[in-house]
Amino acid sequence: MEEAMKALQSDLKSLPKVVMIVSILVYYARFTSSLIRPGLPRLLSLLPVISLLPFIPFTFSMIHFRGISGFFLTWLCLFKLLLLSFGRGPLDPSLPLIRFISLATLPVKLQEDQKPKQLTTLSPKLLISTAIRAALLSVLFSIYRFKEELNYYVLLLVYCVHIYLFLELVLSTSAITSQLLGMELEPQFNKPYFTTSLRDFWGRRWNLMVSSILRPSIYEPAKIYFGPLGAVLAVFLTSGLMHELMFYYNNLRKPTGEVTAFFVLHGVCVVVEWWWAKYQNWWCPPRVVATPLTLGFVAGTAFWLFFPPLIRGRTDEKVLAEVAAMMALIKETGRWLIGSGN
């Protein structure tokens, strides 16, 4: 834990520098886009930024910082800049600088009427929901004390819940920023535990923020050349390759291809589901059967292909050490604040 604490302190010192560098890069992207028309010339002008973004997460030592910054910068920001290159939303060089930077680097969006609101106060409901997620995550962390005694598959199930709660908590923090800026948080989950099919799970319930960025950047262009089913496979292949990169940020180990195989498998299954529903008109299971079948398939294939690369690199143990270091720092900060208040 001592090593994790040193890494945490180092990353906290690096964070302001990273924020400044990213802000400068995004400002450059906004400035050049305002001068150059959409198309190949604008893409070439943005290549320096697009080329640098994937390397910025390596500034951090901790898995949490590398993983979160990798997702925000290499996936969200990079794909948004690619869309900007060809004059497609959500970024627009006419936006005010602060909103442009926030929209580029965070999972937020402008209001539907495209008229940004004034800075606003925080919603009590948002603060309460964020506190509840943090409390649930802390309870989950306490379960890890009995990690050695847990069945392997039970432990993987706990990891599934951990990922879900952690993403929700990170996005809640982004929601606080978006409310302060008068913007909206991109939806991430829509009750995935009520899913009735893989199409429903991936298209309407899980990781909606990624779906919203892959639809205009991958699905729509691919659909022109390969049709809707080929475009679906292209989206899942892209998602798999991007997850390989995200995993590399986490464990710094050579990609094995297992995560890509997981998403390609699900892409093929989504295409089969579509074919079954469209052309066969055969019996489909009721919701009470379809939901556990779908969740069971997602969990089973994740146990097979998604989680092993993380566990094989002992990334889970490093994550737990980092969590312990962060909780210790929070407690130490709290004691200092209470002491200074007295």
Coordinates of C-alpha atoms in Angstrom, one line a residue, residues 4 26 56-57 59 76 86 94 113 135 149 198 211 221 224 271 290 295 314:
A4 CA 0.3 2.9 -4.1
V26 CA -8.1 21.4 -27.3
I56 CA -1.1 11.6 -22.2
P57 CA -2.5 8.9 -19.9
T59 CA 1.8 10.4 -17.5
L76 CA -14.2 10.3 -26.3
F86 CA -15.5 16.6 -41.1
S94 CA -18.1 28.7 -32.4
D113 CA -32.2 23.2 -28.0
A135 CA -21.3 4.3 -0.1
E149 CA -12.2 -17.2 0.4
L198 CA -28.2 -8.4 -26.8
S211 CA -22.7 4.1 -28.5
P221 CA -19.9 5.8 -42.5
I224 CA -22.7 3.3 -46.7
V271 CA -26.5 -9.7 -36.1
A290 CA -35.1 -13.3 -21.9
L295 CA -27.4 -11.3 -18.6
R314 CA -2.9 -9.0 -11.3

